[in-house]
CSV table of C-alpha atoms in Angstrom, one decimal:
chain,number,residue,atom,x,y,z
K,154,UNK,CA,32.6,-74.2,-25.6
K,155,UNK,CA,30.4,-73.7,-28.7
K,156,UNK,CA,27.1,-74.1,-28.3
K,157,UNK,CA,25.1,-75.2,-31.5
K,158,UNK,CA,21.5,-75.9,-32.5
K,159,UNK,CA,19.4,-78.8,-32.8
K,160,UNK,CA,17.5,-79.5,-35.8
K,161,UNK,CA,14.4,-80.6,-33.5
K,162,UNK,CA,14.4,-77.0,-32.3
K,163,UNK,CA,11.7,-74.4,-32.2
K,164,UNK,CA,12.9,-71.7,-34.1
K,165,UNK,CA,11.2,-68.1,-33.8
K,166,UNK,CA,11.9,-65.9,-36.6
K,167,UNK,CA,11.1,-62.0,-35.8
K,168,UNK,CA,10.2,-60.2,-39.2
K,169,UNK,CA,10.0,-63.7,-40.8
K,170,UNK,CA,8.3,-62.1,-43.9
K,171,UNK,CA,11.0,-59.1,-44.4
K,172,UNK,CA,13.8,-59.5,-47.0
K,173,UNK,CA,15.9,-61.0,-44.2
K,174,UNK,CA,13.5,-62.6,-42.1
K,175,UNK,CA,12.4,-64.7,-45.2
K,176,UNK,CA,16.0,-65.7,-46.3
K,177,UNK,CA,16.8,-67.1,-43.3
K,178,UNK,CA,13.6,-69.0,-42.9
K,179,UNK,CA,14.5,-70.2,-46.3
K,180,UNK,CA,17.9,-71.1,-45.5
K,181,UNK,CA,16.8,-72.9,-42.0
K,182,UNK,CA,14.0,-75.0,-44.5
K,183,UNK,CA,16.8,-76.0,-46.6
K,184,UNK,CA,19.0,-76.9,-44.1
K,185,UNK,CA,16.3,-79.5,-41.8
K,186,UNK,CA,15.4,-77.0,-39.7
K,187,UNK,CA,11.4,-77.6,-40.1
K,188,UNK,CA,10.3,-76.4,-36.8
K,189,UNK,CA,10.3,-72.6,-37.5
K,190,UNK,CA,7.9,-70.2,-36.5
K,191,UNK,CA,6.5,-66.9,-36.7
K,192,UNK,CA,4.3,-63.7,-36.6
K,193,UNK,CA,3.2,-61.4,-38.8
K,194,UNK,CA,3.0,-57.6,-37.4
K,195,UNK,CA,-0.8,-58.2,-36.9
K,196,UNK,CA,-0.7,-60.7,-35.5
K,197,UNK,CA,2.4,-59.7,-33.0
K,198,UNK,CA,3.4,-56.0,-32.4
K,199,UNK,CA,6.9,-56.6,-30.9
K,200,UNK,CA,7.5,-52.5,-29.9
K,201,UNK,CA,4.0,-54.1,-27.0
K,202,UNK,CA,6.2,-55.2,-24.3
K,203,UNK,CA,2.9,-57.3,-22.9
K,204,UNK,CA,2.0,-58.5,-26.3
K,205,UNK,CA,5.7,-60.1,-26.6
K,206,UNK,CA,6.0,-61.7,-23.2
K,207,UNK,CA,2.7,-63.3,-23.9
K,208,UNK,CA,4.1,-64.7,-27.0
K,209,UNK,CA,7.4,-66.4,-25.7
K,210,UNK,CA,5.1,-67.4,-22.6
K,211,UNK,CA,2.8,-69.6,-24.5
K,212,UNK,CA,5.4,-70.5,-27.5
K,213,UNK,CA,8.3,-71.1,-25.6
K,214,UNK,CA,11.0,-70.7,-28.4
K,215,UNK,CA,14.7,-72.6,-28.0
K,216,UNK,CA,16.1,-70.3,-30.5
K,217,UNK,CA,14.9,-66.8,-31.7
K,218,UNK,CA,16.5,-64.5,-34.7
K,219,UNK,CA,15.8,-61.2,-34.6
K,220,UNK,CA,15.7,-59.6,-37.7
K,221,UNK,CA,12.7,-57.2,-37.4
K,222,UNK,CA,13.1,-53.9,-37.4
K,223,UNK,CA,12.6,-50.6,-39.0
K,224,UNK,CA,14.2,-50.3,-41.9
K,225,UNK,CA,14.7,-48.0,-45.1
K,226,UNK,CA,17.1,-46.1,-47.3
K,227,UNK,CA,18.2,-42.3,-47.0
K,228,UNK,CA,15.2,-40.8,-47.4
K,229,UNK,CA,12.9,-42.5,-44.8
K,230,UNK,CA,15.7,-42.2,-42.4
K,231,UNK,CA,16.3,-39.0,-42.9
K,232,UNK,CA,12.6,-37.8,-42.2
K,233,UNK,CA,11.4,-40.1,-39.6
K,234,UNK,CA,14.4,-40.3,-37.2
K,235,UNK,CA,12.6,-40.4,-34.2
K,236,UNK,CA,10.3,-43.3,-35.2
K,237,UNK,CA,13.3,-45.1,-36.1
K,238,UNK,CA,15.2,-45.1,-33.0
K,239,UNK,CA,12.3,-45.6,-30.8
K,240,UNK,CA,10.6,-48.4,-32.9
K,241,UNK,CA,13.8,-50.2,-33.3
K,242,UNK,CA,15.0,-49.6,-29.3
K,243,UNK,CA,11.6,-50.8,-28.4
K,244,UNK,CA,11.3,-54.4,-30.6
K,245,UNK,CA,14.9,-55.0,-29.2
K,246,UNK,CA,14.8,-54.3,-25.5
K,247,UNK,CA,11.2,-56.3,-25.3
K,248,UNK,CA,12.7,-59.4,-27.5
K,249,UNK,CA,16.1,-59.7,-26.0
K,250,UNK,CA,14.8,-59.2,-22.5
K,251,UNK,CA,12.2,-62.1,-23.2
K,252,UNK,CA,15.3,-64.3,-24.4
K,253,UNK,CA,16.7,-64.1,-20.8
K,254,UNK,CA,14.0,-64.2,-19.0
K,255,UNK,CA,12.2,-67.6,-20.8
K,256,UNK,CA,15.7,-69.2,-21.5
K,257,UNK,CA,15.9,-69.4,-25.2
K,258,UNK,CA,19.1,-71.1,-25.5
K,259,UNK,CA,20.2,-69.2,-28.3
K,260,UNK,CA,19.7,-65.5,-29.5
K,261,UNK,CA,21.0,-64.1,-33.0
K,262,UNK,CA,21.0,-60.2,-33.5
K,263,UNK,CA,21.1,-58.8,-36.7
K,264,UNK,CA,22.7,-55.2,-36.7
K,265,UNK,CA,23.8,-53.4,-40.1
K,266,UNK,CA,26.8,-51.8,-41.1
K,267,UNK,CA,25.4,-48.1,-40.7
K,268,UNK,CA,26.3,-48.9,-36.8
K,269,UNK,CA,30.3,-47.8,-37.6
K,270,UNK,CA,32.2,-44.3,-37.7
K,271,UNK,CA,31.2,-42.6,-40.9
K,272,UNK,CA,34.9,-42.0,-41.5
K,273,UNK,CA,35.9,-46.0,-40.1
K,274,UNK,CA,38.7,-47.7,-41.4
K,275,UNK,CA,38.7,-49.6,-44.9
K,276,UNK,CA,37.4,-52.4,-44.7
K,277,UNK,CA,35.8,-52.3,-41.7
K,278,UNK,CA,36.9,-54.7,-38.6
K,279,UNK,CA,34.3,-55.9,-35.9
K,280,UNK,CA,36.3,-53.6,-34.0
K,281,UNK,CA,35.6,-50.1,-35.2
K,282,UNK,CA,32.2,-49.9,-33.5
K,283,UNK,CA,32.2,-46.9,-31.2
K,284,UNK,CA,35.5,-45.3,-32.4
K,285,UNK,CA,34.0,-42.6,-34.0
K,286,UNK,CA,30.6,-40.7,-34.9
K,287,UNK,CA,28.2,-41.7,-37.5
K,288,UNK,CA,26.7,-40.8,-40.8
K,289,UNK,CA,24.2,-38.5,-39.6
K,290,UNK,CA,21.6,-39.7,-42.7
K,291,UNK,CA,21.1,-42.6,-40.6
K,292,UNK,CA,22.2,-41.9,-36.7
K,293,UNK,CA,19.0,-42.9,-35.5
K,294,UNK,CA,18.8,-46.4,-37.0
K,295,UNK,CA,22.5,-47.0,-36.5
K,296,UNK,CA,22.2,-46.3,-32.2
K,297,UNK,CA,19.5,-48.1,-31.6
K,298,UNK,CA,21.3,-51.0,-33.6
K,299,UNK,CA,24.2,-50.6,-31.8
K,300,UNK,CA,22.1,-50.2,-28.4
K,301,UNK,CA,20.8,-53.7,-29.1
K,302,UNK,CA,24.5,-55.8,-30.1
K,303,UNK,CA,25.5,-53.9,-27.0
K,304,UNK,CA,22.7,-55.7,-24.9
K,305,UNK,CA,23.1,-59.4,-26.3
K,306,UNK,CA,26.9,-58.9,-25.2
K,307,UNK,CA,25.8,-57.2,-21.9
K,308,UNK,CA,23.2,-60.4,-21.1
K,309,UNK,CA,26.3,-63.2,-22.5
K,310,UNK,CA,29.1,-61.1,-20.1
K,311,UNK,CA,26.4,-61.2,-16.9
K,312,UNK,CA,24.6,-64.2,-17.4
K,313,UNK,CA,26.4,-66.7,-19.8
K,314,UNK,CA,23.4,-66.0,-22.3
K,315,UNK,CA,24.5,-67.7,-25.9
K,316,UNK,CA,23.0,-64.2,-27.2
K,317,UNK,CA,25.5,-63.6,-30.3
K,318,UNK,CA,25.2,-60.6,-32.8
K,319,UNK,CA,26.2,-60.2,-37.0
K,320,UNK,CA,26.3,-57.0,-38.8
K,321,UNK,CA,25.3,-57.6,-42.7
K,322,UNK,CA,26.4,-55.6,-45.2
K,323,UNK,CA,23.9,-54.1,-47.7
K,324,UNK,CA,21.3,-56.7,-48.8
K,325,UNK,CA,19.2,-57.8,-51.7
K,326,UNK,CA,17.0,-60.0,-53.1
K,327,UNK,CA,13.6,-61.9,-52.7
K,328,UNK,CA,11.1,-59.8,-50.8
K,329,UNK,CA,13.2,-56.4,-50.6
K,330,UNK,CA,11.6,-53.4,-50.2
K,331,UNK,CA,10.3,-51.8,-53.9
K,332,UNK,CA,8.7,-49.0,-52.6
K,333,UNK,CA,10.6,-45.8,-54.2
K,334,UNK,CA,10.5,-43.4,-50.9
K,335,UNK,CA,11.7,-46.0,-48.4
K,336,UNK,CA,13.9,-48.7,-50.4
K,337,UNK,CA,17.3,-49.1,-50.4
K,338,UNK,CA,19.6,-48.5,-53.3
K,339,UNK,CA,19.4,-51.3,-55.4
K,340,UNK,CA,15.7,-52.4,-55.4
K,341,UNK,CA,15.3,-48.3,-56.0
K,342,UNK,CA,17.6,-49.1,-59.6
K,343,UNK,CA,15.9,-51.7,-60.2
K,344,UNK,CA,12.3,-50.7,-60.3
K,345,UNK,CA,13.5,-47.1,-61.7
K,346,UNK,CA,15.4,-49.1,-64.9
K,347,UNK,CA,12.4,-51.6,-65.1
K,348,UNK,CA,9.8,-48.7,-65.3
K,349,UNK,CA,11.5,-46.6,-67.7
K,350,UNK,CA,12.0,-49.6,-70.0
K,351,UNK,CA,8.9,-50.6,-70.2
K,352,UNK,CA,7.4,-46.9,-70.5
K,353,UNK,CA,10.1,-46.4,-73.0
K,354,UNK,CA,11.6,-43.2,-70.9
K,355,UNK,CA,14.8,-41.3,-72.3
K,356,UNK,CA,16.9,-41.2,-69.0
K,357,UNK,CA,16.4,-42.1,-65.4
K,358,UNK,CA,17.4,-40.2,-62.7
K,359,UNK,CA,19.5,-41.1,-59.7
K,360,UNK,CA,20.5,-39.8,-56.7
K,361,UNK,CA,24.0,-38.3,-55.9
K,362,UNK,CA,26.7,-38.5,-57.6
K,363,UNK,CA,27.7,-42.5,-58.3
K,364,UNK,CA,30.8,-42.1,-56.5
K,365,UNK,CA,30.1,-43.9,-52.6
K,366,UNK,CA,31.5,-47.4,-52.8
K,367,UNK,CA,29.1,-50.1,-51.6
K,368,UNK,CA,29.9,-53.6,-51.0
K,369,UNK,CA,26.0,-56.2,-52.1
K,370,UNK,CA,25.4,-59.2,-50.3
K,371,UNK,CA,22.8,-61.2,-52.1
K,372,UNK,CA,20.3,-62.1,-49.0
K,373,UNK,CA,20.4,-65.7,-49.0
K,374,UNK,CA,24.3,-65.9,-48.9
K,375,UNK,CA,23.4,-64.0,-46.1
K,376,UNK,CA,20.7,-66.2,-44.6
K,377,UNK,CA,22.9,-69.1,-44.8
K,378,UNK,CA,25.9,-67.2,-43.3
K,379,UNK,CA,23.3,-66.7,-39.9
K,380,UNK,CA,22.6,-70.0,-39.8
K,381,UNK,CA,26.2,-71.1,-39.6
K,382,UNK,CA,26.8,-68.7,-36.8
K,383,UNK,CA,24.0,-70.2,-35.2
K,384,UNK,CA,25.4,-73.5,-35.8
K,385,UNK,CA,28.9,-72.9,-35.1
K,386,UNK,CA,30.0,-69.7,-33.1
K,387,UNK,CA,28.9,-68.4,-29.4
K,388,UNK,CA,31.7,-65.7,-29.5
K,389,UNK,CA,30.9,-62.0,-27.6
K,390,UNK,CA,32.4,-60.2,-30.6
K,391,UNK,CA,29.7,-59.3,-33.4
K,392,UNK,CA,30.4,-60.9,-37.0
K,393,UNK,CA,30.3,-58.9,-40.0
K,394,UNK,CA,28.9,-60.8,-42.7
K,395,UNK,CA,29.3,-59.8,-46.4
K,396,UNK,CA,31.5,-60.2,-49.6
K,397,UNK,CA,34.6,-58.3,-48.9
K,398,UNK,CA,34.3,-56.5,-52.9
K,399,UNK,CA,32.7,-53.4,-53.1
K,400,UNK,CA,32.3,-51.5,-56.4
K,401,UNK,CA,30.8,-47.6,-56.9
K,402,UNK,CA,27.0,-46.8,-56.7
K,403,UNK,CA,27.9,-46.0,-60.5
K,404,UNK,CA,29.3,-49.1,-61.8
K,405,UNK,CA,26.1,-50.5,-59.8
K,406,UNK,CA,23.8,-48.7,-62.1
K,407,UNK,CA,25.6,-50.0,-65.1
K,408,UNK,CA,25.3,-53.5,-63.7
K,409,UNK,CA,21.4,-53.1,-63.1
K,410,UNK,CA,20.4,-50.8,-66.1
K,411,UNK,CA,22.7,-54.0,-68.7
K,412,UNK,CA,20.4,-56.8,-66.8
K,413,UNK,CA,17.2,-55.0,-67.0
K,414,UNK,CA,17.8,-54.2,-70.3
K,415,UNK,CA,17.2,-50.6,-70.7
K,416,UNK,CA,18.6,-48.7,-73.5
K,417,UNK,CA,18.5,-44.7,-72.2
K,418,UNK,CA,20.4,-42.5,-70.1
K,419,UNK,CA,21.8,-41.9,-66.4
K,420,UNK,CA,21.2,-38.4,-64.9
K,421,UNK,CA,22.6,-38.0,-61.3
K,422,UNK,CA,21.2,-35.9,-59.6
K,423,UNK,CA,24.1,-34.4,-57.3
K,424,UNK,CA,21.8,-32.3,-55.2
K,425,UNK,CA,20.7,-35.3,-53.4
K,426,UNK,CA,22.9,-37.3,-50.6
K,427,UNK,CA,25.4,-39.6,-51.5
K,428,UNK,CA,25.9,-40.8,-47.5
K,429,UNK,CA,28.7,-42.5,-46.6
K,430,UNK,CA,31.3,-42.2,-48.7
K,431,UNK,CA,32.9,-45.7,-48.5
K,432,UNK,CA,31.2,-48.5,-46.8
K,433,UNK,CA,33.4,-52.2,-46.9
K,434,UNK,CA,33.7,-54.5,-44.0
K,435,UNK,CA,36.3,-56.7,-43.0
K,436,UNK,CA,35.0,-60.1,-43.3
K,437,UNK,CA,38.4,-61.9,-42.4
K,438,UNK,CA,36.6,-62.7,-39.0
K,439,UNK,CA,33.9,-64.8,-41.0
K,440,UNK,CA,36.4,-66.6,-43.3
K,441,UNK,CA,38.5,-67.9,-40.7
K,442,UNK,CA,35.1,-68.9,-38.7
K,443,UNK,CA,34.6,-71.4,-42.5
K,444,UNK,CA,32.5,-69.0,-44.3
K,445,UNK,CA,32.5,-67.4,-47.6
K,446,UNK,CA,30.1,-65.9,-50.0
K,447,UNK,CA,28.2,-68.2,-53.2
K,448,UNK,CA,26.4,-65.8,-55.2
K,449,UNK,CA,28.4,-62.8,-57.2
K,450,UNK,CA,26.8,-59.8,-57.7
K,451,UNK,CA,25.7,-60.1,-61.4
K,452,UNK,CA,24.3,-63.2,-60.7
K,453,UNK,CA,22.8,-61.9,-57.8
K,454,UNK,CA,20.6,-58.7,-59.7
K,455,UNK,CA,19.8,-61.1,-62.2
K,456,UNK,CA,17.9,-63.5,-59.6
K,457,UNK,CA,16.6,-60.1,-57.4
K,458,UNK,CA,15.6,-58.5,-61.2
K,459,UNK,CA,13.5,-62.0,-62.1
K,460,UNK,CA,11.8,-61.8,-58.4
K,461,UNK,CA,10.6,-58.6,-59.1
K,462,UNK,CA,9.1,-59.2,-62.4
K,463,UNK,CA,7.2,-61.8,-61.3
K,464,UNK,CA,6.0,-60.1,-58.0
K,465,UNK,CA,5.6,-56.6,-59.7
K,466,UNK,CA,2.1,-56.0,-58.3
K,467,UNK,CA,3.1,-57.2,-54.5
K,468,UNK,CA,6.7,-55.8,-54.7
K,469,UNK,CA,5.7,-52.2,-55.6
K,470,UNK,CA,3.6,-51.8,-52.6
């Protein structure tokens, strides 16, 4: 039996001021749900085990999304792969534990599509996970992601927890992350474009070669997509959630460089990673569950490229 949520309850969103965090608190606001809460990192550190179990102790959520984590492109995970498996295995094993043990009635797990075999099946099914190894740019993240799915299913199959799990495909939007040594791929184009436009520069450079194949999710398709599946499904399998198209990283480029508006050139630089090669999920699983994407992707950099002109100053940071 599918077990739902009420608009009367309290909602804790982990990472609530993160591109995805955000979204979804967005999306919950639009939808009635008006009793959402959260922390910022100051004010919660969720890798303190004490510090957690103090929080759901006084707060008492019925509902908690967790969608903090450590997060970044190829670069940051590349350097700091320790930090990212032990901060991410840390938040989840101290938040999901707290679930079960104070009785939140409902637990949804965001994962990411890193978690599959570098060389999985096109698109990707829910059921790839574990059939093969990973891309090594960004093992760490991707275990520790897949350690925590694994729990929620571990604490539904032992205890009947309605812990369920989702697996987005690469986000954008509001509140992404501009900073050029830890963003992902498209805020990275978009700031790079917007800066050499306005310093009138005669090419930009880009890493790789253009050639990967990445499927964008604009976030708050996404957002909304969680808070069907919190609405609607209590299933043990996880749910990838995305668009089903994917185009290449170059045809991105031309996409972003036409909407910002600059005029130069593209240099790749092929010395650099390209990661995984092909990266589409199978979203047939969310379509016959009732839902589909809203926002196409030029649409969608032309609302992400707007946000970050009028958050410059904050976004760069």
């Amino acid at each position: 039996m599918e077990k739902g949520i009420r608009q009367t309850d309290k909602i804790y969103v982990a990472g609530h001021r993160g591109l995805v965090g955000s979204a979804i608190v967005r999306s919950l606001n639009r939808q009635g749900y008006d009793n959402v809460i959260g922390r910022t990192h100051k004010e919660l550190d969720l890798t303190d085990q004490a510090a957690v179990r103090g929080f759901f102790e006084q707060e008492r959520p019925d509902v908690v999304v967790l969608a903090a984590a450590k997060v970044g492109g190829i670069n940051a995970n590349n350097t700091t792969p320790a930090e990212f498996a032990y901060e991410n295995l840390q938040i989840q094993c101290n938040v999901i534990k707290c679930c079960h043990d104070y009785h939140v009635k409902k637990l949804l797990f965001l994962g990411s599509t890193c978690i599959y075999p570098r060389m999985a099946p096109q698109p990707i099914p829910e059921s790839a996970l574990l059939t093969g190894s990973l891309e090594e740019t960004n093992e760490a993240y991707a275990i520790a992601k897949i350690a925590g799915l694994e729990m929620c299913k571990f604490f539904k199959r032992q205890y009947g927890d309605d812990f369920i799990s989702c697996m987005p495909t690469n986000l954008y939007g509001p509140y992404d992350n501009y900073e050029l040594q830890g963003s992902h791929v498209m805020p990275a184009m978009i700031r790079k474009f917007h800066e050499a436009k306005v310093n009138g520069a005669p090419t930009v450079e880009l890493w790789g070669t253009g050639s990967p194949l990445r499927e964008f999710l604009y976030v708050d398709d996404m957002a909304d997509a969680c808070v069907y599946l919190l609405e609607h499904y209590s299933g043990e399998q996880h749910v990838n959630i995305g668009t089903g198209k994917e185009l290449t990283i170059a045809e991105l480029a031309q996409i972003v460089k036409r909407t910002v508006g600059y005029q130069g050139e593209i240099v790749w630089n092929a010395q650099m990673p390209d990661g995984t090669p092909r990266k589409l999920t199978d979203v047939s699983k969310l379509h016959s569950l009732g839902w589909h994407h809203k926002v196409d992707l030029e649409e969608g950099v032309a609302l992400a490229y707007e946000w970050f002109v009028q958050n410059e100053q904050s976004a760069r940071k």
